[in-house]
PDB file of C-alpha atoms in Angstrom:
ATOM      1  CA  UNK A   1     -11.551 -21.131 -74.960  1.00  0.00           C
ATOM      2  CA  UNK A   2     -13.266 -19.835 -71.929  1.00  0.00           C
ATOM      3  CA  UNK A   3     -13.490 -15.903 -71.272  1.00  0.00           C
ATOM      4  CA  UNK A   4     -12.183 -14.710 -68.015  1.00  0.00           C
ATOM      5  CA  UNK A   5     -12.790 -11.696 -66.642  1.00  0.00           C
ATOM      6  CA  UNK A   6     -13.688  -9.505 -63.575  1.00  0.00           C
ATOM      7  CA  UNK A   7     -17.299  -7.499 -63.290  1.00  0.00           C
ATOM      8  CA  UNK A   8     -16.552  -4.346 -60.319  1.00  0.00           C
ATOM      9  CA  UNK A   9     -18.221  -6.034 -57.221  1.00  0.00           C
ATOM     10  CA  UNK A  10     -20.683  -8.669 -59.125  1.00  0.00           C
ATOM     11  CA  UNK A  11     -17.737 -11.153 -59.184  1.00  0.00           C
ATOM     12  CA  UNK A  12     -14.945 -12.830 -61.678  1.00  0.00           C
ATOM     13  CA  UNK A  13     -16.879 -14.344 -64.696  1.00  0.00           C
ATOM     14  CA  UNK A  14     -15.477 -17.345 -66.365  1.00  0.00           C
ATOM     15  CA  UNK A  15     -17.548 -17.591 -69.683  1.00  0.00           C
ATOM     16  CA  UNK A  16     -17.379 -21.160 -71.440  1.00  0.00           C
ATOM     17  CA  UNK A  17     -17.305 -22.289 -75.445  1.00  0.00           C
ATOM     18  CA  UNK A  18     -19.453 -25.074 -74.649  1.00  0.00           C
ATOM     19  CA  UNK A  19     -20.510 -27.112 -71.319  1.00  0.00           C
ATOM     20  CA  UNK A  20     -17.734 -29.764 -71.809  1.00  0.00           C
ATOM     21  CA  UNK A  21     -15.361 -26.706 -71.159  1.00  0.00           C
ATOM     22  CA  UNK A  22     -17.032 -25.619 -68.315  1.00  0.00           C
ATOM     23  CA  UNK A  23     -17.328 -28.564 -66.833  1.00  0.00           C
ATOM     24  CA  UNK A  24     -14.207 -29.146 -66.660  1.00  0.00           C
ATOM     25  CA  UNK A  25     -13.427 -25.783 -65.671  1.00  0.00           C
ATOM     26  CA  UNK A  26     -15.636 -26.192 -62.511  1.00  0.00           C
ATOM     27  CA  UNK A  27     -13.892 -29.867 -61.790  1.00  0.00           C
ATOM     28  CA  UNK A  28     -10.759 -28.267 -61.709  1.00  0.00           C
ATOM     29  CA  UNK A  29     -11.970 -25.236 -59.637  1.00  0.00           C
ATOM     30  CA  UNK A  30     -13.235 -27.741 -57.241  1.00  0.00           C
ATOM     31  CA  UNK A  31     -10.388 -29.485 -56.654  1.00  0.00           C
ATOM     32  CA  UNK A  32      -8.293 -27.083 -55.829  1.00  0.00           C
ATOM     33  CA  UNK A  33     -10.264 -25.743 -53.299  1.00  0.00           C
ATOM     34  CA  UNK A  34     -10.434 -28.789 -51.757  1.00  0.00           C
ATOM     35  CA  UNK A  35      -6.922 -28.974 -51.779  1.00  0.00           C
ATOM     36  CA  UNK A  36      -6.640 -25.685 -50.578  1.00  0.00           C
ATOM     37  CA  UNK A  37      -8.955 -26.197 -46.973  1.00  0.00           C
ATOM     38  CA  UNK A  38      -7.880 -29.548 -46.315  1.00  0.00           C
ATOM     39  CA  UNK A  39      -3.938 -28.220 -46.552  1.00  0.00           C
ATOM     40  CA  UNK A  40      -5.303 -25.123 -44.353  1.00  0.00           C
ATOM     41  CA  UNK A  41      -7.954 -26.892 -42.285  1.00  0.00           C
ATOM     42  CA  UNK A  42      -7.848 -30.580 -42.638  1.00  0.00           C
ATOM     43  CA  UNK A  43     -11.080 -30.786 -43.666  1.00  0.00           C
ATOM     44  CA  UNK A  44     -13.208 -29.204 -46.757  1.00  0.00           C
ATOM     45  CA  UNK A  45     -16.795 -28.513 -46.282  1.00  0.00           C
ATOM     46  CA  UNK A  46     -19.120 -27.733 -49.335  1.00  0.00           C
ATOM     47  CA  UNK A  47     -22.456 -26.754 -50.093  1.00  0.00           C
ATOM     48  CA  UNK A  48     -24.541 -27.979 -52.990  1.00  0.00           C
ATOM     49  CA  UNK A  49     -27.795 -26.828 -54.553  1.00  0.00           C
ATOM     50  CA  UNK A  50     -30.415 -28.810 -56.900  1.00  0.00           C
ATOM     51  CA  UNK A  51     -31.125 -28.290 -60.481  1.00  0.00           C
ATOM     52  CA  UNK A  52     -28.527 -29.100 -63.436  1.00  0.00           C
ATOM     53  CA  UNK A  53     -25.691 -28.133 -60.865  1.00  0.00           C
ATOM     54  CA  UNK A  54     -25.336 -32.051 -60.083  1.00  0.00           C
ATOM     55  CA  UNK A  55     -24.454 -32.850 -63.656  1.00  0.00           C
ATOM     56  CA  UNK A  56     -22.222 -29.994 -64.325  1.00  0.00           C
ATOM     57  CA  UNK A  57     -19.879 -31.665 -61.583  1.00  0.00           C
ATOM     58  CA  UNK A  58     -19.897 -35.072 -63.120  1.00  0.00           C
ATOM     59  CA  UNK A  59     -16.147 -34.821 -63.894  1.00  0.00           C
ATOM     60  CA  UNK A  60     -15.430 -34.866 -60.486  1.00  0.00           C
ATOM     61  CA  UNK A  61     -16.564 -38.863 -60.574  1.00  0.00           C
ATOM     62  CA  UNK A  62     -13.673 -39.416 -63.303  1.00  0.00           C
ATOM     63  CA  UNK A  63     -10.026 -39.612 -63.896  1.00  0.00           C
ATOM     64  CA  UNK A  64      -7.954 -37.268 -62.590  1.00  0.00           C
ATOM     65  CA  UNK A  65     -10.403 -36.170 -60.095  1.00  0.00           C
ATOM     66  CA  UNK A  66     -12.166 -38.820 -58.714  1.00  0.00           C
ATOM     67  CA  UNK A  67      -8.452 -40.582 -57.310  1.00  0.00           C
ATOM     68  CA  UNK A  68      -6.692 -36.876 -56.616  1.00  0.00           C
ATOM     69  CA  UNK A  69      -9.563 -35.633 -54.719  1.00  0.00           C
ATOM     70  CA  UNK A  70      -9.090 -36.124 -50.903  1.00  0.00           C
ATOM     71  CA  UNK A  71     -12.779 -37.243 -50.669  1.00  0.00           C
ATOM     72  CA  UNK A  72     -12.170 -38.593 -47.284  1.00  0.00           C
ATOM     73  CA  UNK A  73     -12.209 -34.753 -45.849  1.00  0.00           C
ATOM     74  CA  UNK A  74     -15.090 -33.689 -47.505  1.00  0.00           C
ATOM     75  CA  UNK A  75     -18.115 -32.447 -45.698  1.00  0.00           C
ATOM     76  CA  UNK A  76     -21.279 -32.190 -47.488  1.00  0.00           C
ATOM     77  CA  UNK A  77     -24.379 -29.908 -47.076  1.00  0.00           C
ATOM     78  CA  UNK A  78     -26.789 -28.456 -48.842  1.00  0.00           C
ATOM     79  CA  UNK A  79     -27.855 -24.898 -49.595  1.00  0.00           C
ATOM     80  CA  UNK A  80     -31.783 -25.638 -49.899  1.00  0.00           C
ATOM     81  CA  UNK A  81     -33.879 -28.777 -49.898  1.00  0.00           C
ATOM     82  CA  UNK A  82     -36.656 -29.614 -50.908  1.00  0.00           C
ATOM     83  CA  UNK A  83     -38.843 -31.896 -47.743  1.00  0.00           C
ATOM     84  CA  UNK A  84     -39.061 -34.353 -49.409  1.00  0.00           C
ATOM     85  CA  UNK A  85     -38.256 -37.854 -48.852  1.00  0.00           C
ATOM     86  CA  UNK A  86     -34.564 -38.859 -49.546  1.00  0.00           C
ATOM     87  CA  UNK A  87     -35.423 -40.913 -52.288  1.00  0.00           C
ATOM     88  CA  UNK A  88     -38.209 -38.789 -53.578  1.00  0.00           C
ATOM     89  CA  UNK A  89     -37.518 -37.496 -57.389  1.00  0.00           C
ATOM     90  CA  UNK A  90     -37.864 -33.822 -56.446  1.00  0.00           C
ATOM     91  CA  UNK A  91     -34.596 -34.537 -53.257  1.00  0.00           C
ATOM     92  CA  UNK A  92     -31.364 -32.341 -54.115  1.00  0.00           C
ATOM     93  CA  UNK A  93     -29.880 -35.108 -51.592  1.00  0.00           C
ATOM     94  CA  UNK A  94     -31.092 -38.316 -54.193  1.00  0.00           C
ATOM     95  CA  UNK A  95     -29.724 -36.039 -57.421  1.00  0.00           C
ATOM     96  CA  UNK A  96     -26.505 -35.763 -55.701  1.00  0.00           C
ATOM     97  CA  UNK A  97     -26.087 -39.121 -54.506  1.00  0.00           C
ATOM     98  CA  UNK A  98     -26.763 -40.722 -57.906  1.00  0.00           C
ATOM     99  CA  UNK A  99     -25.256 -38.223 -59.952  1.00  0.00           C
ATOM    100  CA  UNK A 100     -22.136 -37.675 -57.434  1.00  0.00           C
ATOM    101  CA  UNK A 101     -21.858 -39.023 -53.986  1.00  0.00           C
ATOM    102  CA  UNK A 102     -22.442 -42.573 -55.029  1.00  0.00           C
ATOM    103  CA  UNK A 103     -19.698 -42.722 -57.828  1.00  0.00           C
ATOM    104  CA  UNK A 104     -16.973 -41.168 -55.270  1.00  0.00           C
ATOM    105  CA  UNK A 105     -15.471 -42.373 -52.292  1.00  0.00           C
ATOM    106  CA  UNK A 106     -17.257 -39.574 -49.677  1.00  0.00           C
ATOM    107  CA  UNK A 107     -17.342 -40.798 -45.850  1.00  0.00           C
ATOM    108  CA  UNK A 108     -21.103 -41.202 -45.295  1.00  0.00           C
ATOM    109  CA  UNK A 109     -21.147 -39.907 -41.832  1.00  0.00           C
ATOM    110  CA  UNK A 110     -19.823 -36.601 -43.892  1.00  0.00           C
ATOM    111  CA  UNK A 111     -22.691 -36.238 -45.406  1.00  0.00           C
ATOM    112  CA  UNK A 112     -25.284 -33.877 -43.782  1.00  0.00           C
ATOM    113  CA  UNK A 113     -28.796 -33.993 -45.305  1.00  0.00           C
ATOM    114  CA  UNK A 114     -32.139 -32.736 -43.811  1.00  0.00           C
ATOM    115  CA  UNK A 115     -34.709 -34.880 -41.670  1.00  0.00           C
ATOM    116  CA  UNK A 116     -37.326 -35.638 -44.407  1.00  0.00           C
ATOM    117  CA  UNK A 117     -39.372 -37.078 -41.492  1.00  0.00           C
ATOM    118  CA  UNK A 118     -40.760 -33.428 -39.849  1.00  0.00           C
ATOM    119  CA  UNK A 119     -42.122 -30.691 -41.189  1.00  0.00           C
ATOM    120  CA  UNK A 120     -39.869 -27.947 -42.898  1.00  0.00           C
ATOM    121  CA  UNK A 121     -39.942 -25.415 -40.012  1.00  0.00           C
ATOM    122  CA  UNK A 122     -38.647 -28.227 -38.062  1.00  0.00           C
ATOM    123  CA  UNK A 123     -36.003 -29.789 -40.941  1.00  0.00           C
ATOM    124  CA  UNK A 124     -34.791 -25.769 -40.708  1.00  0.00           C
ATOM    125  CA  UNK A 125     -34.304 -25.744 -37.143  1.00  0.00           C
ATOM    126  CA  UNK A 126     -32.740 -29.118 -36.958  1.00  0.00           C
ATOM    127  CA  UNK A 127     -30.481 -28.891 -39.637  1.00  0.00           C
ATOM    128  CA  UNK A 128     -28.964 -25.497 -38.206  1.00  0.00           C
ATOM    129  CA  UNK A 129     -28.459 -27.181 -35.021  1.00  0.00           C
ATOM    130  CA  UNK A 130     -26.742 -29.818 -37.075  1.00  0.00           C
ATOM    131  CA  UNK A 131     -24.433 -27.104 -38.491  1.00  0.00           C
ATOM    132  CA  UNK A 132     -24.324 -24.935 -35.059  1.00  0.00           C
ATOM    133  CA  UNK A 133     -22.347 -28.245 -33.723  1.00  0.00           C
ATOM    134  CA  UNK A 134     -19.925 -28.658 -36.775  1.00  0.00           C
ATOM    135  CA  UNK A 135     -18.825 -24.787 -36.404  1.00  0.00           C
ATOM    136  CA  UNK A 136     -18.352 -25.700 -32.803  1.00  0.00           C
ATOM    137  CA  UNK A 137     -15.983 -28.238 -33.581  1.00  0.00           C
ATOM    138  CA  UNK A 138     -14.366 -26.708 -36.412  1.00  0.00           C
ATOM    139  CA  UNK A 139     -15.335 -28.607 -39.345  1.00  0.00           C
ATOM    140  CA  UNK A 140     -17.366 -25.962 -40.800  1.00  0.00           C
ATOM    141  CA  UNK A 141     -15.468 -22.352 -40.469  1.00  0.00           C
ATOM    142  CA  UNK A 142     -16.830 -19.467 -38.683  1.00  0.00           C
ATOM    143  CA  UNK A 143     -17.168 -15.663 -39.656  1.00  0.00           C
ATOM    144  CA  UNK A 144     -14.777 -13.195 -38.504  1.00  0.00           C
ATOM    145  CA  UNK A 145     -17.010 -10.310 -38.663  1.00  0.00           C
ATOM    146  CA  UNK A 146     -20.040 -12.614 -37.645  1.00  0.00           C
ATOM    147  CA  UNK A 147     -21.246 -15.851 -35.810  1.00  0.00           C
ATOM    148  CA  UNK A 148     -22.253 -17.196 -39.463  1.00  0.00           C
ATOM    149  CA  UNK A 149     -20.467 -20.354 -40.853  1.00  0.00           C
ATOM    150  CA  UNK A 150     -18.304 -19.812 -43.400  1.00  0.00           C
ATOM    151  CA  UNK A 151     -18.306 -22.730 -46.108  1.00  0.00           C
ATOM    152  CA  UNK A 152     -15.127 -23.687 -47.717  1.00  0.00           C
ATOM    153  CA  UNK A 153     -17.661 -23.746 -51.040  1.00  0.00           C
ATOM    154  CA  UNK A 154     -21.099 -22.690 -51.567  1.00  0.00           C
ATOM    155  CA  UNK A 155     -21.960 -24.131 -55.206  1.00  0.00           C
ATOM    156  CA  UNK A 156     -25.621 -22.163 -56.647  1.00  0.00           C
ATOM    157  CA  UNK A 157     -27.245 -22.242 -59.588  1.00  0.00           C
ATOM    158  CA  UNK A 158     -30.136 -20.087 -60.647  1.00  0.00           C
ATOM    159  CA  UNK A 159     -33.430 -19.930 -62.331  1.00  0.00           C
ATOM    160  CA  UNK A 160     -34.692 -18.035 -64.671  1.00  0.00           C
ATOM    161  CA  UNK A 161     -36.398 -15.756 -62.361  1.00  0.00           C
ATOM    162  CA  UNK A 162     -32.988 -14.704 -60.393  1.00  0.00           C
ATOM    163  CA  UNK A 163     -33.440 -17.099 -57.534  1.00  0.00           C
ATOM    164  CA  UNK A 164     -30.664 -18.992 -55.736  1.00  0.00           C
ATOM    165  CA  UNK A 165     -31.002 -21.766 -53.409  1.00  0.00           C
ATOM    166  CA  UNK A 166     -34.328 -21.882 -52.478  1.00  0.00           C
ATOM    167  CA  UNK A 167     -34.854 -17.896 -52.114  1.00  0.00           C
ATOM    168  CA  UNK A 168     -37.251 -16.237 -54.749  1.00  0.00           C
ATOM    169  CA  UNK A 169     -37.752 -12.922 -55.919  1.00  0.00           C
ATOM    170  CA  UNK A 170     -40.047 -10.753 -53.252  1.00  0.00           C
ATOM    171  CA  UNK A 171     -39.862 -13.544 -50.804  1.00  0.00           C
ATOM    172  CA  UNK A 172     -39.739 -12.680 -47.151  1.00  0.00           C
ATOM    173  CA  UNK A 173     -37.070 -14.617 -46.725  1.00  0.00           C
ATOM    174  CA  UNK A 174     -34.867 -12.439 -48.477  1.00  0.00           C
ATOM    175  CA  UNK A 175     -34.651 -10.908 -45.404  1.00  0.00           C
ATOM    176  CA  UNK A 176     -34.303 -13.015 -42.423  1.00  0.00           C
ATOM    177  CA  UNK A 177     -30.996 -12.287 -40.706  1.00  0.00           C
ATOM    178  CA  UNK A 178     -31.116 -13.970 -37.822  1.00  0.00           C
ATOM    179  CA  UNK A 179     -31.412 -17.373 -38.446  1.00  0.00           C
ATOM    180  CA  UNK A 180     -28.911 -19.815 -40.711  1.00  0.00           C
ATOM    181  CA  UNK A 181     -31.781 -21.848 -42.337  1.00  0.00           C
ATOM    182  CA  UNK A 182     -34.901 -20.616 -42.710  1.00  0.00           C
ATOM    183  CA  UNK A 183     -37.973 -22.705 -44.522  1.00  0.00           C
ATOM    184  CA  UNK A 184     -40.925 -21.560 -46.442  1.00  0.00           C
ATOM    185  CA  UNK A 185     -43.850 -23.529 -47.244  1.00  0.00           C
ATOM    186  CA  UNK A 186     -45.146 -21.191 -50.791  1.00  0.00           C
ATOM    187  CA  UNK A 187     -42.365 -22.125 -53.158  1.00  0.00           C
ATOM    188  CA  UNK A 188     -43.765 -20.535 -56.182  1.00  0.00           C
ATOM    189  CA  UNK A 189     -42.475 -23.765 -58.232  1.00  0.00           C
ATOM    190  CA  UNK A 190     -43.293 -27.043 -56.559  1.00  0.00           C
ATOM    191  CA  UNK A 191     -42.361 -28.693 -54.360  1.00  0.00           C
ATOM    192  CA  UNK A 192     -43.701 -26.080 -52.120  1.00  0.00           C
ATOM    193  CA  UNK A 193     -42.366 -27.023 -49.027  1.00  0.00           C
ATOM    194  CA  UNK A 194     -38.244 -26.272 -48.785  1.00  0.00           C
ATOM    195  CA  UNK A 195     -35.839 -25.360 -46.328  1.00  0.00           C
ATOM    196  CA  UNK A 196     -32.588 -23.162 -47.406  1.00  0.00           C
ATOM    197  CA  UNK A 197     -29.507 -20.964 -45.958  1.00  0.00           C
ATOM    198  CA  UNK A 198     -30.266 -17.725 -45.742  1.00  0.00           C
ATOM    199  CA  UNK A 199     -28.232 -14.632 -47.190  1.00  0.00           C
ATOM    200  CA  UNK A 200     -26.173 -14.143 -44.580  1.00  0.00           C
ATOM    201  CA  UNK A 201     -24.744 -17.229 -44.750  1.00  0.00           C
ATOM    202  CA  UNK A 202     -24.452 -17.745 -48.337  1.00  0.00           C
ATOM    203  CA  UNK A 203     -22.343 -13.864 -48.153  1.00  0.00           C
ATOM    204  CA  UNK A 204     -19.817 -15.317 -45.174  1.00  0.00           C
ATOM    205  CA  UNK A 205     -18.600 -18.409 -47.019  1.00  0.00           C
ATOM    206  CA  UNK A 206     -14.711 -18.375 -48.269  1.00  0.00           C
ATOM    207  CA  UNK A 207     -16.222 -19.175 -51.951  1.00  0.00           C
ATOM    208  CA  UNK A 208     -19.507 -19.046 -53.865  1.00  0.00           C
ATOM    209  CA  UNK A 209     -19.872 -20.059 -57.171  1.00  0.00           C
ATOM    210  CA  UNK A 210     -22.421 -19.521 -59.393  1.00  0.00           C
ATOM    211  CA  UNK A 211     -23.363 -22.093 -62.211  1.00  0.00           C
ATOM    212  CA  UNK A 212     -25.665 -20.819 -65.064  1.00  0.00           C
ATOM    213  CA  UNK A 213     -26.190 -22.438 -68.347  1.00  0.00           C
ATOM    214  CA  UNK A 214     -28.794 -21.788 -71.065  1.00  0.00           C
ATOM    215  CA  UNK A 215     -30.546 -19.010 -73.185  1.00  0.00           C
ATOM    216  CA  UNK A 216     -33.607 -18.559 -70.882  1.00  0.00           C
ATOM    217  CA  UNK A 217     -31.056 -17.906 -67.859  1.00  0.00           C
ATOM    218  CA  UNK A 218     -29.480 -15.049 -70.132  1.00  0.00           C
ATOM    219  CA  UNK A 219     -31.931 -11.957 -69.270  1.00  0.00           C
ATOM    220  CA  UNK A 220     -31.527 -13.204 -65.630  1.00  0.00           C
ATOM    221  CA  UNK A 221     -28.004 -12.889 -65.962  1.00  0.00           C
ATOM    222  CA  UNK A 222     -27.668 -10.080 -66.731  1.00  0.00           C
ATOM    223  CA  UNK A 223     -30.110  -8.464 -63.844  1.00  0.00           C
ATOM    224  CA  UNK A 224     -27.882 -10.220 -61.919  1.00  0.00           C
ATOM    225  CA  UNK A 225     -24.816  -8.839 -62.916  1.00  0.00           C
ATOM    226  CA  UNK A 226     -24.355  -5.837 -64.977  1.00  0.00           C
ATOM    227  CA  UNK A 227     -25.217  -2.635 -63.952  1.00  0.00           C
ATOM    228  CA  UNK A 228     -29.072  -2.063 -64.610  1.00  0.00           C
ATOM    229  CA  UNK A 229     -29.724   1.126 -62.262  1.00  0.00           C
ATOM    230  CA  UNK A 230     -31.960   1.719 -59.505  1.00  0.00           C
ATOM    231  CA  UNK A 231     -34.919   1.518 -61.329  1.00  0.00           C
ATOM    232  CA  UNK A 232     -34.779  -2.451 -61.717  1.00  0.00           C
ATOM    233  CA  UNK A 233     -36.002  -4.882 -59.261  1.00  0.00           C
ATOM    234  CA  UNK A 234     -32.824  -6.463 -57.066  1.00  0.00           C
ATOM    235  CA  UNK A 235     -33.174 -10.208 -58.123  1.00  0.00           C
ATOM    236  CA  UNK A 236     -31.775 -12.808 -55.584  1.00  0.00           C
ATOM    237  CA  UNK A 237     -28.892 -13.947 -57.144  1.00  0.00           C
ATOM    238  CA  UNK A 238     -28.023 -10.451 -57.213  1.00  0.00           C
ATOM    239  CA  UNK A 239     -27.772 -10.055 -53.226  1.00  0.00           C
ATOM    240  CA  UNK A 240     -25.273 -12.815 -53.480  1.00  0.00           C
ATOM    241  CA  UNK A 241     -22.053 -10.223 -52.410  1.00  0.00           C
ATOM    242  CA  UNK A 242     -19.652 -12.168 -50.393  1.00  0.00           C
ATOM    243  CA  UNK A 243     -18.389 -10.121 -47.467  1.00  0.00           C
ATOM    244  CA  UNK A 244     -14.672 -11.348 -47.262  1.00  0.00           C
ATOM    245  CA  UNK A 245     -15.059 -14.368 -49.827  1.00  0.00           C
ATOM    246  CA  UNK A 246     -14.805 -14.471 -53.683  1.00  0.00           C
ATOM    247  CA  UNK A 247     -17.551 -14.690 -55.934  1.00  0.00           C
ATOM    248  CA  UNK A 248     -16.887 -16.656 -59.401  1.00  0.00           C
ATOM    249  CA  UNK A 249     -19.519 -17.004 -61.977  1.00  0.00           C
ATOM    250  CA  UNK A 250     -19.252 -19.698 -64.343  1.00  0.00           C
ATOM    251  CA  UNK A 251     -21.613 -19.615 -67.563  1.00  0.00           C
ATOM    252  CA  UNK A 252     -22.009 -20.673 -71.249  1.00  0.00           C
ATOM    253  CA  UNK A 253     -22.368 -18.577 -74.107  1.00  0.00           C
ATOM    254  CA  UNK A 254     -26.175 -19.143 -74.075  1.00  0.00           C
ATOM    255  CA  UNK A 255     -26.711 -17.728 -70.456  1.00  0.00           C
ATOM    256  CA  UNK A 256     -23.719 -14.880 -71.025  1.00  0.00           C
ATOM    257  CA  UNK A 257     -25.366 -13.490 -73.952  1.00  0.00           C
ATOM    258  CA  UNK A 258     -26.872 -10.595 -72.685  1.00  0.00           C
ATOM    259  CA  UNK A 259     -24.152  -8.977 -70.495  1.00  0.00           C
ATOM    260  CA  UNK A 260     -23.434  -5.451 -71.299  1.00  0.00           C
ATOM    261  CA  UNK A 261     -20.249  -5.578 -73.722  1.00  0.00           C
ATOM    262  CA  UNK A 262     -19.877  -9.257 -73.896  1.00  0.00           C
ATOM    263  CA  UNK A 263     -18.270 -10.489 -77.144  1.00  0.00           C
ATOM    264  CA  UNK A 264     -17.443 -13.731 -77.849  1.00  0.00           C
ATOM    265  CA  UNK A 265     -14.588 -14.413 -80.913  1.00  0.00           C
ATOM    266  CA  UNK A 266     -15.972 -17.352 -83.436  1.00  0.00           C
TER     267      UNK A 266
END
């Protein structure tokens, strides 16, 4: 039985038995949003991240999901990459297309991965311009209270250290505002080279979900979320604060157990 439960601004939290719940949980989350924008907007358009997020989403590939899903309308992105190439074992884009895009039936043209042939300054640049066209058109969502897209779905997960996408603790990149993707070339856990959305994107899309499993997530956690006081340094994941969106995290036991209050019955 999974825990449910808002935390003041940090969020809903949707804490999981085990990771067969929550992967389910997450399945079903995702398919109703998808529901949701294509009813509203004919189209859905969703962000993914690297890491164990991939598997955690592998119910999408089977029954219900993988015939209910409107796959068709799905527009695919991704909130950091590593440059890479495609088919390189450290690519987000080649863990998602084994683990996901291959085993569903997603339009190809749909799906909008980096150029793995320039350098990451230039991947970032060209893959906002790739965006800066689909917001033109409409199949990515603007802001309302800025120019930034707004994603039907950003999915995260997070390291131990408190980063999201591909933005670590006291990295200048924390606070570039002006661009959409940014790149840095000093990822303090390889590959070095990456590019990934910037805050002020991740904070305009309609949803963001956060995916965190395991004990050595759990101190992280709760940086992230509970209320630790001024005195404690602001992690990444915790300047993840949607400005009109909703925030949902979903987590096991493991990485819930060291939230202020958090009780689990046996």
């Amino acid at each position: 039985m999974a825990l449910s439960g808002d935390n003041n601004d940090r969020g809903e939290l949707r804490i999981h038995e085990n990771l067969d719940e929550l992967r389910t949980d997450l399945a079903d989350y995702i398919a109703e949003l998808s529901e949701a924008a294509v009813k509203e907007r004919g189209v859905f358009a969703i962000a993914l991240s690297g890491g164990s997020l991939i598997g955690l989403m592998g119910k999408l590939c089977e029954a219900p999901y993988n015939k209910t899903v409107d796959w068709a309308k799905w527009y695919i992105f991704w909130a950091d990459e590593r440059v890479v190439a495609k088919n390189h074992s450290d690519s987000n884009y080649k863990l998602a297309k084994d683990g996901l895009l291959s085993k569903v039936p997603i339009v190809p043209s749909h799906v909008h991965s980096i150029n793995d042939s320039v350098s990451a300054e230039e991947a970032a640049d060209e893959y906002m311009f790739v965006i800066r066209q689909l917001v033109k058109t409409r199949m990515v969502g603007v802001s309302d209270i800025s120019d930034c897209p707004k994603f039907d779905l950003i999915l995260l997960g997070m390291g131990p250290d408190g980063h999201i996408a591909s933005l670590f603790p006291n990295h200048s990149v924390l606070d570039e505002t002006d661009e959409w993707v940014t790149f840095i070339t000093d990822s303090p856990k390889p590959p070095p080279e990456r590019i990934t959305f910037t805050l002020p994107v991740i904070n305009s899309a309609s949803n963001v979900a956060m995916v965190v499993t395991g004990e050595n997530k759990a101190e992280a956690v709760h940086s992230a979320i509970d209320n630790i006081g001024p005195d404690c340094p602001s992690l990444p994941a915790r300047l993840v604060q949607p400005s009109k969106g909703k925030l949902i995290w979903f987590l096991d036991k493991p990485a819930a157990s060291k939230l202020d209050g958090f009780q689990f019955s046996e």
